[in-house]
Tab-separated table of C-alpha atoms and ligand atoms in Angstrom:
chain	number	residue	atom	x	y	z
A	768	MET	CA	6.459	83.501	9.464
A	769	MET	CA	5.235	87.068	10.135
A	770	LYS	CA	7.737	89.074	12.149
A	771	GLU	CA	6.442	90.163	15.605
A	772	ASP	CA	6.139	93.928	15.622
A	773	ASN	CA	4.583	94.765	18.967
A	774	LEU	CA	6.217	97.654	20.738
A	775	SER	CA	7.476	96.515	24.153
A	776	PHE	CA	10.115	97.439	26.715
A	777	ASP	CA	12.028	94.171	26.166
A	778	GLY	CA	11.751	94.481	22.391
A	779	ILE	CA	13.209	98.005	22.489
A	780	CYS	CA	16.038	96.975	24.847
A	781	GLU	CA	17.026	94.127	22.514
A	782	HIS	CA	17.952	96.727	19.905
A	783	LEU	CA	19.848	99.099	22.204
A	784	PRO	CA	23.636	99.059	22.493
A	785	GLN	CA	24.917	97.363	25.669
A	786	SER	CA	26.286	100.669	26.909
A	787	PHE	CA	22.865	102.392	26.820
A	788	ASP	CA	21.401	103.013	30.279
A	789	LYS	CA	18.067	101.183	29.982
A	790	SER	CA	16.848	102.435	33.357
A	791	LYS	CA	16.193	105.758	31.602
A	792	ILE	CA	13.390	104.215	29.540
A	793	ARG	CA	9.760	104.053	30.715
A	794	PHE	CA	7.371	102.088	28.520
A	795	PHE	CA	3.584	102.538	28.552
A	796	HIS	CA	1.043	100.558	26.643
A	797	VAL	CA	-1.419	103.457	27.002
A	798	ILE	CA	-0.783	106.953	28.337
A	799	ASN	CA	-2.525	110.310	28.027
A	800	SER	CA	0.497	112.015	26.436
A	801	THR	CA	4.177	111.149	26.786
A	802	ASN	CA	4.992	114.889	26.645
A	803	THR	CA	2.546	115.745	29.424
A	804	GLU	CA	3.931	112.951	31.606
A	805	ALA	CA	7.553	113.896	30.804
A	806	LYS	CA	6.849	117.499	31.842
A	807	ARG	CA	5.305	116.265	35.085
A	808	MET	CA	8.356	114.088	35.727
A	809	ALA	CA	10.671	117.012	34.890
A	810	ALA	CA	8.968	119.116	37.566
A	811	GLU	CA	9.607	116.269	40.030
A	812	GLY	CA	13.313	116.237	39.166
A	813	ALA	CA	13.587	113.331	36.696
A	814	PRO	CA	17.116	113.197	35.263
A	815	ASP	CA	18.477	114.313	31.913
A	816	GLY	CA	17.871	111.658	29.262
A	817	THR	CA	14.646	110.218	30.721
A	818	ILE	CA	12.702	108.599	27.871
A	819	LEU	CA	8.995	107.750	27.680
A	820	ILE	CA	7.694	105.495	24.932
A	821	ALA	CA	4.041	104.579	24.414
A	822	ASN	CA	2.067	102.329	22.123
A	823	CYS	CA	-1.029	104.538	22.329
A	824	GLN	CA	-1.940	108.026	23.578
A	825	THR	CA	-5.406	109.093	24.644
A	826	ALA	CA	-4.577	112.824	24.577
A	827	GLY	CA	-1.623	113.172	22.181
A	828	ARG	CA	-0.754	116.812	21.623
A	829	GLY	CA	0.640	118.638	18.599
A	830	ARG	CA	1.900	122.148	17.912
A	831	LEU	CA	-0.396	125.174	18.049
A	832	GLY	CA	-2.764	123.437	20.476
A	833	ARG	CA	-3.693	120.732	17.983
A	834	SER	CA	-4.195	117.100	18.931
A	835	PHE	CA	-1.994	114.296	17.597
A	836	TYR	CA	-3.754	111.138	16.447
A	837	SER	CA	-2.117	108.279	18.398
A	838	PRO	CA	-4.103	105.039	18.038
A	839	GLU	CA	-3.117	101.713	19.630
A	840	ASP	CA	-0.380	99.949	17.602
A	841	GLY	CA	-0.496	102.789	15.048
A	842	GLY	CA	2.938	104.201	15.665
A	843	ILE	CA	5.584	105.227	18.158
A	844	TYR	CA	4.820	107.972	20.663
A	845	PHE	CA	8.079	109.045	22.225
A	846	SER	CA	9.342	111.819	24.513
A	847	ILE	CA	12.776	112.575	25.868
A	848	LEU	CA	13.452	114.918	28.766
A	849	LEU	CA	16.724	116.816	28.425
A	850	ARG	CA	18.459	119.222	30.749
A	851	PRO	CA	20.941	120.674	28.255
A	852	LYS	CA	23.517	123.291	29.117
A	853	LEU	CA	22.775	125.557	26.183
A	854	THR	CA	22.285	129.269	25.645
A	855	MET	CA	18.712	130.380	24.895
A	856	LYS	CA	19.773	130.914	21.259
A	857	ASP	CA	20.963	127.321	20.986
A	858	MET	CA	17.867	126.018	22.808
A	859	VAL	CA	15.873	127.016	19.733
A	860	LEU	CA	18.072	124.700	17.675
A	861	VAL	CA	17.060	121.656	19.744
A	862	THR	CA	13.830	121.449	17.803
A	863	VAL	CA	15.630	121.825	14.442
A	864	ALA	CA	18.264	119.222	15.340
A	865	ALA	CA	15.533	116.847	16.526
A	866	SER	CA	14.092	116.657	13.003
A	867	VAL	CA	17.442	115.474	11.651
A	868	ALA	CA	17.929	112.973	14.508
A	869	VAL	CA	14.460	111.524	13.907
A	870	ALA	CA	14.853	111.474	10.106
A	871	ASP	CA	18.211	109.688	10.563
A	872	ALA	CA	16.526	107.116	12.838
A	873	ILE	CA	13.748	106.516	10.284
A	874	PHE	CA	16.357	106.140	7.527
A	875	ALA	CA	18.443	103.708	9.604
A	876	VAL	CA	15.449	101.385	9.960
A	877	THR	CA	13.472	101.870	6.727
A	878	LYS	CA	16.219	102.973	4.287
A	879	VAL	CA	14.032	105.876	3.180
A	880	TYR	CA	14.965	109.448	4.182
A	881	PRO	CA	11.937	111.648	4.909
A	882	GLN	CA	11.690	115.244	3.756
A	883	ILE	CA	11.686	117.938	6.405
A	884	LYS	CA	9.021	120.632	6.400
A	885	TRP	CA	10.175	123.586	8.469
A	886	VAL	CA	10.260	123.515	11.373
A	887	ASN	CA	10.070	119.867	12.214
A	888	ASP	CA	7.406	117.891	10.412
A	889	LEU	CA	8.581	114.882	8.418
A	890	TYR	CA	6.948	113.935	5.136
A	891	LEU	CA	6.998	110.990	2.757
A	892	ASP	CA	5.213	111.025	-0.600
A	893	GLY	CA	3.559	114.337	0.239
A	894	LYS	CA	2.035	113.108	3.504
A	895	LYS	CA	3.039	113.927	7.060
A	896	VAL	CA	4.430	110.819	8.742
A	897	CYS	CA	5.914	112.385	11.861
A	898	GLY	CA	5.382	115.415	14.078
A	899	ILE	CA	7.705	116.785	16.730
A	900	LEU	CA	6.689	118.936	19.683
A	901	ALA	CA	9.457	120.482	21.812
A	902	GLU	CA	8.315	122.102	25.051
A	903	LEU	CA	10.357	124.043	27.577
A	904	VAL	CA	9.901	123.364	31.280
A	905	SER	CA	10.581	126.402	33.448
A	906	ASN	CA	11.653	126.541	37.064
A	907	PRO	CA	8.535	127.646	39.014
A	908	ASP	CA	10.555	130.021	41.215
A	909	SER	CA	12.981	131.690	38.810
A	910	GLY	CA	10.967	131.232	35.610
A	911	GLU	CA	14.214	130.138	33.931
A	912	PRO	CA	14.007	127.181	31.525
A	913	GLU	CA	15.476	124.141	33.253
A	914	ALA	CA	14.537	121.343	30.874
A	915	VAL	CA	13.158	120.662	27.438
A	916	VAL	CA	10.846	117.828	26.479
A	917	VAL	CA	11.113	116.690	22.875
A	918	GLY	CA	8.079	114.665	21.796
A	919	VAL	CA	8.024	112.634	18.617
A	920	GLY	CA	5.038	110.902	17.039
A	921	ILE	CA	5.768	108.592	14.100
A	922	ASN	CA	2.911	107.010	12.164
A	923	CYS	CA	3.789	103.401	11.304
A	924	LYS	CA	0.583	101.454	10.915
A	925	ALA	CA	-2.096	103.998	11.672
A	926	VAL	CA	-5.503	103.710	10.045
A	927	PHE	CA	-6.499	107.350	9.746
A	928	PRO	CA	-9.972	108.828	10.095
A	929	GLU	CA	-11.336	110.335	6.910
A	930	GLU	CA	-10.351	113.913	7.757
A	931	LEU	CA	-6.660	112.906	8.051
A	932	GLN	CA	-6.434	110.515	5.103
A	933	GLU	CA	-5.360	113.174	2.599
A	934	ILE	CA	-2.652	114.704	4.774
A	935	ALA	CA	-1.266	111.970	7.055
A	936	GLY	CA	0.670	108.859	6.064
A	937	ASN	CA	2.705	106.018	7.519
A	938	ILE	CA	6.382	105.296	7.130
A	939	SER	CA	7.069	102.021	5.344
A	940	MET	CA	7.564	99.240	7.877
A	941	GLU	CA	8.367	96.555	5.333
A	942	GLY	CA	11.343	94.653	6.720
A	943	ALA	CA	11.489	97.089	9.652
A	944	ASP	CA	10.112	96.902	13.152
A	945	LYS	CA	8.908	99.451	15.684
A	946	ASN	CA	11.170	98.273	18.480
A	947	SER	CA	14.314	98.906	16.458
A	948	LEU	CA	12.979	102.318	15.430
A	949	ALA	CA	12.241	103.188	19.071
A	950	ALA	CA	15.789	102.111	19.984
A	951	GLU	CA	17.248	104.261	17.177
A	952	LEU	CA	15.230	107.228	18.427
A	953	SER	CA	16.454	106.657	21.983
A	954	VAL	CA	20.114	106.620	20.986
A	955	ARG	CA	19.982	109.505	18.510
A	956	LEU	CA	17.804	111.844	20.574
A	957	SER	CA	19.963	111.248	23.660
A	958	ASN	CA	22.697	112.937	21.625
A	959	LEU	CA	20.735	116.108	20.817
A	960	GLU	CA	22.748	118.445	23.043
A	961	GLU	CA	25.963	117.382	21.328
A	962	MET	CA	24.364	117.797	17.885
A	963	VAL	CA	23.300	121.326	18.746
A	964	LYS	CA	26.741	122.241	20.097
A	965	THR	CA	28.538	121.072	16.966
A	966	LYS	CA	25.823	122.396	14.565
A	967	SER	CA	26.571	119.240	12.591
A	968	PHE	CA	22.941	118.741	11.584
A	969	LEU	CA	22.375	122.007	9.698
A	970	GLN	CA	23.730	120.822	6.369
A	971	LYS	CA	21.573	117.681	6.417
A	972	TYR	CA	18.573	119.740	7.501
A	973	ARG	CA	18.991	121.979	4.453
A	974	GLU	CA	19.683	119.091	2.059
A	975	ASN	CA	16.458	117.366	3.035
A	976	SER	CA	14.298	120.468	3.360
A	977	MET	CA	11.107	120.344	1.322
A	978	VAL	CA	10.560	124.092	1.546
A	979	ILE	CA	13.759	125.642	0.155
A	980	GLY	CA	13.063	127.023	-3.314
A	981	ARG	CA	9.295	126.771	-2.888
A	982	TYR	CA	6.543	129.299	-2.251
A	983	VAL	CA	4.859	129.309	1.148
A	984	THR	CA	2.003	131.102	2.846
A	985	LEU	CA	2.197	132.053	6.514
A	986	LEU	CA	-0.821	130.543	8.246
A	987	GLN	CA	-1.047	133.522	10.560
A	988	GLU	CA	-0.959	135.940	7.609
A	989	PRO	CA	-3.496	134.653	5.098
A	990	GLY	CA	-2.772	135.751	1.546
A	991	SER	CA	0.945	136.289	2.173
A	992	THR	CA	3.224	134.506	-0.304
A	993	TYR	CA	6.972	134.190	-0.042
A	994	LEU	CA	9.713	132.255	-1.757
A	995	VAL	CA	11.864	130.322	0.725
A	996	THR	CA	15.444	131.243	-0.108
A	997	GLY	CA	17.199	129.301	2.640
A	998	ILE	CA	17.488	128.290	6.268
A	999	GLY	CA	19.870	130.253	8.484
A	1000	ASP	CA	22.302	128.991	11.107
A	1001	CYS	CA	19.759	129.647	13.871
A	1002	GLY	CA	17.176	127.534	12.067
A	1003	GLU	CA	15.335	130.599	10.798
A	1004	LEU	CA	13.451	130.476	7.508
A	1005	LYS	CA	14.670	133.045	4.991
A	1006	LEU	CA	11.892	134.447	2.853
A	1007	GLU	CA	11.579	136.829	-0.076
A	1008	SER	CA	8.387	138.228	-1.560
A	1009	ASP	CA	7.899	138.776	-5.305
A	1010	GLY	CA	8.274	142.481	-4.564
A	1011	GLY	CA	11.783	141.848	-3.169
A	1012	GLU	CA	10.865	142.215	0.523
A	1013	LYS	CA	13.128	139.990	2.617
A	1014	ARG	CA	12.264	138.625	6.044
A	1015	SER	CA	13.256	135.842	8.405
A	1016	LEU	CA	10.961	133.635	10.445
A	1017	THR	CA	12.210	132.257	13.722
A	1018	THR	CA	11.058	128.896	15.000
A	1019	GLY	CA	8.249	130.349	17.085
A	1020	GLU	CA	4.561	129.690	16.977
A	1021	ILE	CA	4.140	130.281	13.303
A	1022	SER	CA	3.284	127.757	10.630
A	1023	ILE	CA	3.714	127.716	6.898
A	1024	ARG	CA	1.574	126.192	4.225
A	1025	LEU	CA	3.067	124.668	1.094
A	1026	ALA	CA	0.862	124.287	-1.968
A	1027	GLY	CA	-1.294	121.208	-1.411
A	1028	LEU	CA	-0.090	120.464	2.111
A	1029	ASP	CA	-1.563	120.973	5.627
B	1378	LIG	C1	2.785	118.134	15.607
B	1378	LIG	O1	2.691	117.469	14.586
B	1378	LIG	O2	2.218	119.229	15.720
B	1378	LIG	C2	3.619	117.606	16.736
B	1378	LIG	C3	3.133	116.251	17.163
B	1378	LIG	C4	3.928	115.664	18.317
B	1378	LIG	C5	3.344	114.349	18.770
B	1378	LIG	C6	4.176	113.680	19.809
B	1378	LIG	S1	3.610	112.040	20.121
B	1378	LIG	C7	4.618	111.946	21.512
B	1378	LIG	C8	4.569	113.274	22.212
B	1378	LIG	N1	3.433	113.329	23.102
B	1378	LIG	C9	2.509	114.206	22.696
B	1378	LIG	O3	1.451	114.434	23.274
B	1378	LIG	N2	2.936	114.827	21.603
B	1378	LIG	C10	4.228	114.349	21.171
C-alpha cells in the first residue's frame, strides 16, 4: 500500500516528541507566505518558537527580492519566529546555523546529506533543493531587532516550470514522509539559539560546504573571480583572487555564482 504523505497538523504532531509544545505550531493548507505571516505575528507579540508550516504558498519569497516557487503538495514551507538573546554579531550566525539544522533534518529523514552553498542554499546532485530566508523584525519605536524569522522552503515533490528545471530539484522522499521532515525541522530549528551560542555547527557547515576550494563570481561584481579559501567563525566567506588579493564576504545581501549553478 502507498504510504500517505499529505502534510497535516496531526501528521506532523505524530512525529514530534511528547515534550514538544504543539501549541506553537500553526498549520496552513494555503498561505501567501509563512515568513510574511510570521513577521506579522511577531509584530503582534507572538512568542519565541512560534512555527508556521504550509502545504502551499501563493507569494513565497526568496532572498534578494526573488520569489520562491511553492506549489501545492510540492514541498514544505516552514517559518519559525525566534526572539533570541544574541549579540548582533551572533545574530548573523542564525542564518548560517539554520543551514546545518535543516541539512541535519533532511539527513535524519532521507539519509542523504545535502551540500551547503554559502550562505544557506542546500543542493543535491547540483540542483537547489532548499532555500532559507532569515529576516529580522525590528521594534517600530526603538528600531532595535526584537525577533528573527527563519523561513525554509524544501522541494519534495515539486514539478518545476521549464525555467527552473535546470537549477531546482527535489530531495528524495523514497521511504520518507513530509510530516516527519516537518517535525524534524520543528525540533532542530527550535534549538537554533543554542546552536549559535555553542558554535557547534561551524565544523559541519565547513565539512559540507560546496564552495570551499572552488572558484566563485560575485553576482554584484560581474567578471570578478575568487577562490574560496574557507569560511570564518562569523560565517564569512574567505576569498583570494589569482593576483593574491584577499577579502572576506559577510552574510549580507550578496550572492555568489559557482560554475554551472544559479
Ligand atoms: C531563497 O532561496 O532565496 C530563500 C527561499 C526561502 C523560502 C521559504 S518558504 C517558507 C518561507 N516563506 C517564504 O515566503 N519564504 C520562506
